Amino acid sequence: MKHLTIILGVLLTLGVSAQTADEILDLVDKNMSSDNRIIESTMIIHGKRVSRTITLKSWSVGNEQAFTEYLSPAREQGTKMLKIENQLWIYSPSTDRTIQIAGHMLRQSVMGSDLSYEDMMEDRELKEVYNAEVIDEETVDERNTWVLELTAKVADVAYYSRKTWIDQERFVPLREELYAKSGQLLKRTDLKDVKQIQGRWFPMKMVFKDMLKDGDGTEYLITSIQFNQQIPEYIFTKAALKQ
Amino acid sequence: MKLALKLAYKNLIGAGLRTWLNVIVLSFSFVLIIAAKGILVGWDRQAKLDMTNWEIGGGQYWNINYDPYDAFTLEDAHAPVPSQLGADIEAGDMIPVLIAQGTIYPEGRMQSILLKGIDPDQTILELPTRKLDTLVGATPVIIGSNMARANKLEVGDYVTIRWRDANGTFDATDICITEIFSTNVPTVDLAQVWLPMDSLQSMLLLSGEATLLTFRDREKPRDEIANWKLMSYKALVQDIEEMIKTKSVGQSIFYTILLLLALLAIFDTQVLSIFRRQKEIGTYVALGYTRREVVGLFTIEGGMHAVLAAVVGALYGIPLLIWFARTGITLGVTSADYGFAIADTMYPVYSGTLVIGTTLVVLLTTTIVSYWPSRKIARMNPTEALRGRLQ
Amino acid sequence: MIRFLLKGLIRDRSRSLLPMIIVAIGVMLTVFVRGYINGIMVDMIEQTARFSTGHVKVMTRAYEENMDQVPNDLAMLEISALTGDLRQSFPDIEWVSRIKFGGLIDVPDENGETRSQGPAMGIGLDLLSDHSEESERLNLDKSLIRGSLPETSGEVLLSEDFSQKLEVDPGEVITLIGSTMNGGMAIYNFTVSGTVRFGNTGMDRGTVIADLHDVQRALDMDDAAGEIIGFFSSGFYDDEIADPVITRFEAQYHDEEDEYAPVMVRLRDQEGLSLYVDMTNFMGTIIILVFMVAMSLVLWNAGLLGGLRRYGEIGIRLAIGEEKGHVYRSMINESIIVGVAGTIIGTACGLGLSWLMQTHGLDISEFTKNATTGIMMPNIVRARITPPDFFIGFIPGVLSTLAGTMLSGIGIYKRKTAQLFKELEA
């Protein structure tokens, strides 16, 4: 009986690790994703010489549609960005121009941050793109995590593999690393300050860092987040940019 | 005529120092014109030769999307090497080059660069591509000295590069610098890294593809190939030609003045000898020379300055110019220190056309200048002249 | 004695005028050629100076280290104060601020949405101030292909090829998308006032020239600039002017700790120009030397001819009893007077010509048929006057004339009084 328990226990544990990498992602998704969300946030970009703080308000539906408005600083206030699937437009009120950011421009960094437009544009779910596997358990910020390794199963991805550390209890990623095909670490994101909002656990602070480059990276702080709100359809049209 | 030449020669030599001063000045013009033109021709040839040897060979085929001035086009500027060129490539008379954008991270800084793939065994370009066969713990690459200096890289250094393959997937690897070459052609040096073709093709997932093809033979007629742009040698060196043309005009003003100066001296000499030798002129006429013949005599005498100048110029000019062409004009600096498209040593090139042309021009202008004051003889009264009366 | 000689020279024009004209022409050519050679030899250097390096350039140390990446995030701040200081410390140098930048030029359709787009390099320089010489410096006027130069704030020039690629004409609006000094996104509208040609394929493909203040506004670089460029008042680069300026500047601003402290770099140390500066000096010296020798020989010859011309006159003077030594000395004195007068006139004319060619330049575009003029390839040849031009003419002008006279004058001593009358009778 005792043996059985042990064997069962081992089997269960193994079972959990082996079979649930996808399930873990599902749980994470369930926790983190929503039909839509409205976020107010602050982005702090640590430059070589000065740090810049930008505040943003964004509306998004799933991964396909997003609309972002810059609230400050004064210079960028009123600048809007619209993303529909893989297209991106920027509207600047001072010039009254709607500019399509296409092709090569998407690979440029956003506002001097460690993120490229493309990084923000990725709209496929991780599960569609990657095979996931639990490879380890580690402690991050005093929380037990599963370490998941994600390896691309399709060709057209920016990052061939990722590692993510998922809180075993709250199903929130606490750290993410992006790797080149050669296995070289390219970028790291630390997700901190996990809070419960509308019954979900959500990291309110993220720090992005380009690992090949010196510098202190980019901080992203969420000041408020609301899930599953009523968002009018027109907000995701080019016409809304000019308003 | 023979007599006229003989007379002219005797008269000139008889004038001694005066003649030689004129001849020396005129010979300066000779030598300088040839030297100056030679330097420009040498420069032009060398600049083109450098481009030929380092970059363009006998001409290139460019992928239809390739634009060397817009790095963004590179993403689409590649295609499988056209099959009809297989034979040329097989024979080593054509090399495919693949170009992609990348980023290099020396010491935590980042810089956008071009990654260029080339066959290590190629013999068309002077790039030390054999060093791409070096066995090291990372992808072997060669870079130019200016690239090396700008990024503080040395042979044996390892550094990370990042790029995106054909699918847009990020990839990064370490490269090892196996050779640093110095060249006068910045377009194969600045902000770029040369890798083995096979490595780059597999890094980019573009097996068998190329951005451009450089061929060896300039003269061989080439076919137009669909989706490839044939860039003739002439089209590729056009910028150099325009620059040299501008320089040559600026230069020619200078030696025109020098020639003018020599001609001024000859003119002065002619005026004086006609003034002083009226009796002689009268005698010629009395002896039955027509005035035109006398004018001819004096013109030949003046023009002979040019012949003597050619001889004198040749005496010191030929050794000097040959020495110039052998050693070049070196400035005691190595090109590795400079990011400039000119060589540290310029070798003048003198063509037969240049030498003959210059001789003809000098001879002609000298003759004209000699003829001008001689016309006065035609208006002389021979009896008065014979008596030495000033007219 | 001198009075007597002068009278003779003035009254007998054949004795004075022709030799003097020859000396003057010779000296004029010498002076002019020197100025001209100096001019064309430094032209390529000055071209680079005008367009990018200046004679000296001030930037932050961090900017200098990454100069080829145009790192405006490392630009200098509070440049009006700095420029003020520089103007006070170095009043002989003209200081101008410039910003180089990169970005995307976007052309709108009728709805204000993207119609065409292309990457561009940009230069911001002072085009609109009354006293600014920048547009002249870059030869913008001559390089204009269509439209006109910017006259009001917000107007820019595009390279002609670029404007064709973007299909945009003068008068139309374009938008610059770049990054601000702080890394933010810069979006700014300009009106194309005209198009220019650079004469350098790379620059012709995508360059925009804008007024400095517009660029400062566009890139959020209020009172900031990447580079402050200094031009010497002589208009030409010279190590001997640059070095003390740099030493004084270092003493005032050097700060090992501060990455953003201003540093000054001279032209020679930029863009590999050192080689060219050396070569220019070397070649220029050789050419001028050869020319001086040639000129001296010509004037020497003229001196000899002068002696011959006056064969008869000297005969008479000897015949009526003038001492040979006296004749010889008076000939020499005369030649000095002629030489000095000719040299002064020649130097004046030569300097005048050089000055004309220095200020206005000679347009050689007619000789280079296909190549139209461009910013990077000015078809204007300019002379350059340097201090030695004021006295260099005396070497051929006075010394050579004198040498010629002295040599030909030796003949005087060979003449025999007994034969003089025979010669005169003839």
Coordinates of N, CA and C in Angstrom, one line a residue, chain B residues 229-372:
Chain B
K229 N 19.9 42.2 -62.8 CA 20.3 43.4 -63.5 C 21.8 43.3 -63.8
L230 N 22.1 43.4 -65.1 CA 23.5 43.3 -65.5 C 24.1 44.7 -65.3
M231 N 25.1 44.8 -64.4 CA 25.8 46.0 -64.2 C 27.1 45.9 -64.8
S232 N 27.3 46.7 -65.9 CA 28.5 46.6 -66.7 C 29.6 47.3 -65.9
Y233 N 30.8 46.9 -66.2 CA 32.0 47.6 -65.5 C 31.9 49.1 -65.6
K234 N 31.6 49.5 -66.8 CA 31.5 51.0 -67.0 C 30.5 51.7 -66.1
A235 N 29.4 51.1 -65.9 CA 28.4 51.7 -65.1 C 28.9 51.7 -63.6
L236 N 29.6 50.7 -63.2 CA 30.0 50.6 -61.8 C 31.2 51.6 -61.5
V237 N 31.9 52.0 -62.5 CA 33.0 52.9 -62.2 C 32.7 54.4 -62.6
Q238 N 31.4 54.6 -62.9 CA 31.0 55.9 -63.4 C 31.4 57.1 -62.4
D239 N 31.1 56.8 -61.1 CA 31.4 57.9 -60.1 C 32.9 58.3 -60.2
I240 N 33.8 57.4 -60.3 CA 35.2 57.7 -60.3 C 35.5 58.5 -61.5
E241 N 34.9 58.1 -62.7 CA 35.2 58.8 -63.9 C 34.8 60.3 -63.8
E242 N 33.7 60.5 -63.2 CA 33.2 61.9 -63.1 C 34.1 62.7 -62.2
M243 N 34.6 62.1 -61.2 CA 35.5 62.9 -60.3 C 36.8 63.2 -60.9
I244 N 37.3 62.2 -61.6 CA 38.6 62.5 -62.3 C 38.5 63.5 -63.4
K245 N 37.3 63.5 -64.0 CA 37.1 64.5 -65.1 C 37.1 65.9 -64.5
T246 N 36.5 66.1 -63.4 CA 36.5 67.4 -62.7 C 37.9 67.8 -62.3
K247 N 38.6 66.8 -61.8 CA 40.0 67.1 -61.4 C 40.8 67.6 -62.6
S248 N 40.7 66.9 -63.7 CA 41.6 67.1 -64.8 C 41.3 68.5 -65.4
V249 N 40.1 69.0 -65.3 CA 39.9 70.4 -65.8 C 40.7 71.4 -64.9
G250 N 40.5 71.2 -63.6 CA 41.2 72.1 -62.6 C 42.7 72.1 -62.8
Q251 N 43.2 70.9 -63.1 CA 44.6 70.7 -63.3 C 45.1 71.4 -64.6
S252 N 44.3 71.2 -65.7 CA 44.8 71.7 -67.0 C 44.9 73.2 -67.0
I253 N 44.2 73.9 -66.1 CA 44.3 75.3 -66.1 C 45.8 75.7 -65.6
F254 N 46.3 74.9 -64.7 CA 47.6 75.2 -64.2 C 48.7 75.0 -65.3
Y255 N 48.7 73.9 -66.0 CA 49.8 73.7 -66.9 C 49.6 74.6 -68.2
T256 N 48.3 75.0 -68.4 CA 48.2 76.0 -69.5 C 48.9 77.2 -69.2
I257 N 48.9 77.6 -67.9 CA 49.6 78.8 -67.5 C 51.1 78.7 -67.6
L258 N 51.6 77.5 -67.2 CA 53.0 77.2 -67.3 C 53.4 77.2 -68.8
L259 N 52.6 76.7 -69.6 CA 52.9 76.6 -71.1 C 52.9 78.1 -71.6
L260 N 52.0 78.8 -71.1 CA 51.8 80.2 -71.6 C 53.1 81.0 -71.2
L261 N 53.6 80.7 -70.1 CA 54.8 81.4 -69.6 C 56.0 81.1 -70.5
A262 N 56.1 79.8 -70.9 CA 57.2 79.4 -71.8 C 57.0 80.1 -73.1
L263 N 55.8 80.1 -73.5 CA 55.5 80.8 -74.8 C 55.8 82.2 -74.8
L264 N 55.6 82.9 -73.7 CA 55.8 84.3 -73.5 C 57.3 84.5 -73.7
A265 N 58.1 83.6 -73.1 CA 59.6 83.8 -73.3 C 60.0 83.6 -74.7
I266 N 59.4 82.7 -75.4 CA 59.8 82.5 -76.8 C 59.4 83.6 -77.6
F267 N 58.2 84.1 -77.3 CA 57.7 85.3 -78.1 C 58.7 86.5 -77.9
D268 N 59.1 86.7 -76.7 CA 60.0 87.8 -76.4 C 61.3 87.6 -77.2
T269 N 61.8 86.4 -77.2 CA 63.0 86.1 -77.9 C 62.8 86.4 -79.4
Q270 N 61.7 85.9 -79.9 CA 61.5 86.1 -81.4 C 61.4 87.6 -81.7
V271 N 60.7 88.3 -80.9 CA 60.6 89.8 -81.2 C 62.0 90.4 -81.3
L272 N 62.8 90.0 -80.3 CA 64.1 90.6 -80.3 C 65.0 90.2 -81.4
S273 N 64.9 88.9 -81.7 CA 65.8 88.5 -82.8 C 65.4 89.1 -84.1
I274 N 64.1 89.3 -84.3 CA 63.7 89.9 -85.6 C 64.2 91.3 -85.6
F275 N 64.1 92.0 -84.5 CA 64.5 93.4 -84.4 C 66.0 93.5 -84.6
R276 N 66.7 92.6 -84.0 CA 68.2 92.7 -84.1 C 68.8 92.2 -85.4
R277 N 68.0 91.3 -86.1 CA 68.7 90.7 -87.2 C 68.1 91.2 -88.5
Q278 N 67.8 92.5 -88.6 CA 67.2 93.0 -89.8 C 68.2 92.9 -91.0
K279 N 69.4 93.1 -90.6 CA 70.4 93.1 -91.7 C 70.5 91.7 -92.3
E280 N 70.4 90.7 -91.4 CA 70.3 89.3 -91.8 C 69.1 89.1 -92.7
I281 N 68.0 89.6 -92.3 CA 66.8 89.4 -93.1 C 67.0 90.0 -94.5
G282 N 67.5 91.3 -94.5 CA 67.8 92.0 -95.7 C 68.7 91.1 -96.6
T283 N 69.7 90.6 -96.0 CA 70.6 89.7 -96.8 C 69.9 88.5 -97.4
Y284 N 69.0 87.9 -96.6 CA 68.3 86.7 -97.2 C 67.5 87.2 -98.4
V285 N 66.8 88.3 -98.3 CA 66.0 88.8 -99.4 C 66.8 89.1 -100.6
A286 N 68.0 89.8 -100.3 CA 68.9 90.1 -101.4 C 69.4 88.9 -102.1
L287 N 69.5 87.8 -101.3 CA 70.0 86.6 -101.9 C 69.0 85.8 -102.7
G288 N 67.8 86.4 -102.6 CA 66.7 85.8 -103.5 C 65.7 85.0 -102.7
Y289 N 65.8 85.0 -101.4 CA 64.7 84.3 -100.6 C 63.4 85.2 -100.8
T290 N 62.3 84.5 -100.9 CA 61.1 85.3 -100.8 C 60.8 85.6 -99.4
R291 N 60.0 86.6 -99.2 CA 59.7 87.0 -97.8 C 59.1 85.9 -97.0
R292 N 58.2 85.2 -97.7 CA 57.5 84.0 -97.1 C 58.5 83.0 -96.6
E293 N 59.6 82.8 -97.4 CA 60.6 81.9 -97.0 C 61.3 82.3 -95.8
V294 N 61.6 83.7 -95.8 CA 62.3 84.2 -94.6 C 61.4 84.0 -93.3
V295 N 60.1 84.4 -93.5 CA 59.2 84.2 -92.4 C 59.3 82.7 -91.9
G296 N 59.3 81.8 -92.9 CA 59.4 80.4 -92.6 C 60.6 80.1 -91.8
L297 N 61.7 80.7 -92.3 CA 63.0 80.4 -91.6 C 62.9 80.8 -90.1
F298 N 62.4 82.0 -89.9 CA 62.4 82.4 -88.5 C 61.4 81.6 -87.7
T299 N 60.3 81.2 -88.3 CA 59.3 80.4 -87.6 C 59.9 79.1 -87.2
I300 N 60.6 78.5 -88.2 CA 61.2 77.2 -87.9 C 62.2 77.4 -86.7
E301 N 62.9 78.5 -86.8 CA 63.9 78.7 -85.7 C 63.2 78.8 -84.3
G302 N 62.1 79.5 -84.3 CA 61.3 79.6 -83.0 C 60.8 78.2 -82.6
G303 N 60.2 77.6 -83.6 CA 59.5 76.3 -83.4 C 60.5 75.2 -82.9
M304 N 61.8 75.4 -83.4 CA 62.8 74.4 -83.0 C 63.1 74.4 -81.5
H305 N 62.7 75.5 -80.8 CA 62.8 75.5 -79.4 C 62.0 74.3 -78.8
A306 N 60.9 74.0 -79.4 CA 60.1 72.9 -78.9 C 60.8 71.6 -79.1
V307 N 61.5 71.5 -80.3 CA 62.2 70.2 -80.5 C 63.3 70.1 -79.5
L308 N 64.1 71.2 -79.3 CA 65.2 71.1 -78.3 C 64.6 70.8 -76.9
A309 N 63.5 71.5 -76.7 CA 62.9 71.3 -75.3 C 62.5 69.8 -75.2
A310 N 61.9 69.2 -76.2 CA 61.6 67.8 -76.2 C 62.8 66.9 -75.8
V311 N 63.9 67.3 -76.5 CA 65.1 66.5 -76.3 C 65.6 66.7 -74.8
V312 N 65.7 68.0 -74.4 CA 66.1 68.3 -73.1 C 65.2 67.7 -72.0
G313 N 63.9 67.9 -72.3 CA 62.9 67.3 -71.4 C 63.1 65.8 -71.3
A314 N 63.3 65.2 -72.4 CA 63.5 63.7 -72.4 C 64.7 63.3 -71.6
L315 N 65.7 64.1 -71.7 CA 67.0 63.8 -71.0 C 66.8 63.7 -69.5
Y316 N 66.1 64.7 -68.9 CA 65.9 64.5 -67.4 C 64.5 64.0 -67.1
G317 N 63.6 64.2 -68.1 CA 62.2 63.8 -67.8 C 62.0 62.3 -67.8
I318 N 62.6 61.6 -68.8 CA 62.4 60.2 -68.9 C 62.8 59.4 -67.6
P319 N 64.1 59.7 -67.2 CA 64.5 59.0 -66.0 C 63.6 59.4 -64.8
L320 N 63.2 60.7 -64.7 CA 62.4 61.1 -63.6 C 61.0 60.5 -63.6
L321 N 60.4 60.5 -64.8 CA 59.1 60.0 -64.9 C 59.0 58.5 -64.7
I322 N 60.1 57.8 -65.2 CA 60.1 56.4 -65.0 C 60.3 56.1 -63.5
W323 N 61.2 56.9 -62.8 CA 61.4 56.7 -61.4 C 60.1 56.9 -60.7
F324 N 59.3 57.9 -61.1 CA 58.0 58.2 -60.5 C 57.1 57.1 -60.6
A325 N 57.1 56.5 -61.8 CA 56.1 55.5 -62.1 C 56.5 54.2 -61.4
R326 N 57.8 54.0 -61.2 CA 58.2 52.8 -60.4 C 57.9 52.9 -59.0
T327 N 58.4 54.0 -58.3 CA 58.2 54.1 -56.9 C 56.9 54.7 -56.5
G328 N 56.2 55.4 -57.4 CA 55.0 56.0 -57.1 C 55.3 57.2 -56.2
I329 N 54.2 57.9 -55.9 CA 54.4 59.1 -55.0 C 53.9 58.6 -53.7
T330 N 54.9 58.2 -52.9 CA 54.5 57.7 -51.6 C 54.5 58.8 -50.5
L331 N 53.7 58.6 -49.6 CA 53.6 59.7 -48.6 C 54.0 59.2 -47.2
G332 N 54.6 58.1 -47.2 CA 55.1 57.6 -45.9 C 54.0 57.2 -44.9
V333 N 52.9 56.9 -45.4 CA 51.8 56.5 -44.5 C 51.2 55.2 -45.0
T334 N 50.6 54.4 -44.1 CA 50.0 53.2 -44.5 C 48.5 53.4 -44.6
S335 N 47.9 52.8 -45.7 CA 46.5 53.0 -45.9 C 45.6 52.5 -44.8
A336 N 46.2 51.6 -44.0 CA 45.4 51.1 -42.9 C 44.9 52.2 -42.0
D337 N 45.6 53.3 -41.9 CA 45.2 54.4 -41.0 C 44.0 55.2 -41.6
Y338 N 43.7 55.0 -42.8 CA 42.8 56.0 -43.4 C 41.5 55.3 -44.0
G339 N 40.4 56.0 -43.9 CA 39.2 55.4 -44.5 C 38.9 56.1 -45.9
F340 N 40.0 56.3 -46.6 CA 39.8 57.1 -47.8 C 39.9 56.2 -49.1
A341 N 39.2 56.6 -50.1 CA 39.2 55.8 -51.3 C 40.4 56.1 -52.2
I342 N 41.5 56.6 -51.7 CA 42.6 56.8 -52.5 C 43.8 56.0 -51.9
A343 N 44.7 55.6 -52.8 CA 45.8 54.8 -52.4 C 46.8 55.7 -51.7
D344 N 47.7 55.2 -50.8 CA 48.7 56.0 -50.2 C 49.8 56.2 -51.2
T345 N 49.9 55.3 -52.2 CA 51.0 55.6 -53.2 C 50.3 55.6 -54.5
M346 N 50.5 56.7 -55.2 CA 49.9 56.9 -56.6 C 51.0 56.6 -57.6
Y347 N 50.7 55.7 -58.5 CA 51.6 55.4 -59.6 C 51.1 56.1 -60.9
P348 N 51.9 57.1 -61.4 CA 51.5 57.7 -62.6 C 51.6 56.7 -63.8
V349 N 50.7 56.9 -64.7 CA 50.7 56.1 -65.9 C 50.8 57.0 -67.1
Y350 N 51.8 56.8 -68.0 CA 52.0 57.6 -69.2 C 51.7 56.8 -70.4
S351 N 50.8 57.3 -71.2 CA 50.5 56.5 -72.4 C 51.2 57.2 -73.6
G352 N 51.4 56.4 -74.7 CA 52.0 57.0 -75.9 C 51.2 58.1 -76.4
T353 N 49.9 58.0 -76.3 CA 49.1 59.1 -76.8 C 49.4 60.4 -76.0
L354 N 49.5 60.2 -74.7 CA 49.8 61.4 -73.9 C 51.1 62.0 -74.3
V355 N 52.2 61.3 -74.5 CA 53.5 61.8 -74.8 C 53.4 62.5 -76.2
I356 N 52.9 61.7 -77.1 CA 52.9 62.3 -78.5 C 52.0 63.5 -78.6
G357 N 50.8 63.4 -77.9 CA 49.9 64.5 -77.9 C 50.5 65.8 -77.3
T358 N 51.1 65.6 -76.2 CA 51.7 66.7 -75.5 C 52.8 67.4 -76.4
T359 N 53.6 66.5 -77.0 CA 54.7 67.0 -77.9 C 54.1 67.8 -79.1
L360 N 53.0 67.3 -79.7 CA 52.4 68.0 -80.8 C 51.8 69.3 -80.3
V361 N 51.2 69.3 -79.2 CA 50.5 70.6 -78.7 C 51.6 71.6 -78.5
V362 N 52.7 71.2 -77.8 CA 53.8 72.2 -77.5 C 54.4 72.6 -78.8
L363 N 54.7 71.7 -79.7 CA 55.3 72.1 -81.0 C 54.4 73.1 -81.7
L364 N 53.2 72.8 -81.8 CA 52.2 73.6 -82.5 C 52.1 75.0 -81.9
T365 N 51.9 75.1 -80.6 CA 51.8 76.4 -80.0 C 53.1 77.2 -80.1
T366 N 54.2 76.5 -79.9 CA 55.5 77.2 -80.1 C 55.6 77.8 -81.5
T367 N 55.3 77.0 -82.5 CA 55.4 77.4 -83.8 C 54.5 78.6 -84.1
I368 N 53.3 78.6 -83.6 CA 52.4 79.7 -83.8 C 53.0 81.0 -83.1
V369 N 53.5 80.8 -81.9 CA 54.0 82.0 -81.2 C 55.3 82.5 -81.9
S370 N 56.0 81.6 -82.6 CA 57.2 82.0 -83.3 C 56.8 82.7 -84.6
Y371 N 55.7 82.3 -85.2 CA 55.2 82.8 -86.5 C 54.7 84.2 -86.3
W372 N 54.0 84.4 -85.2 CA 53.3 85.7 -84.9 C 54.2 86.9 -85.2

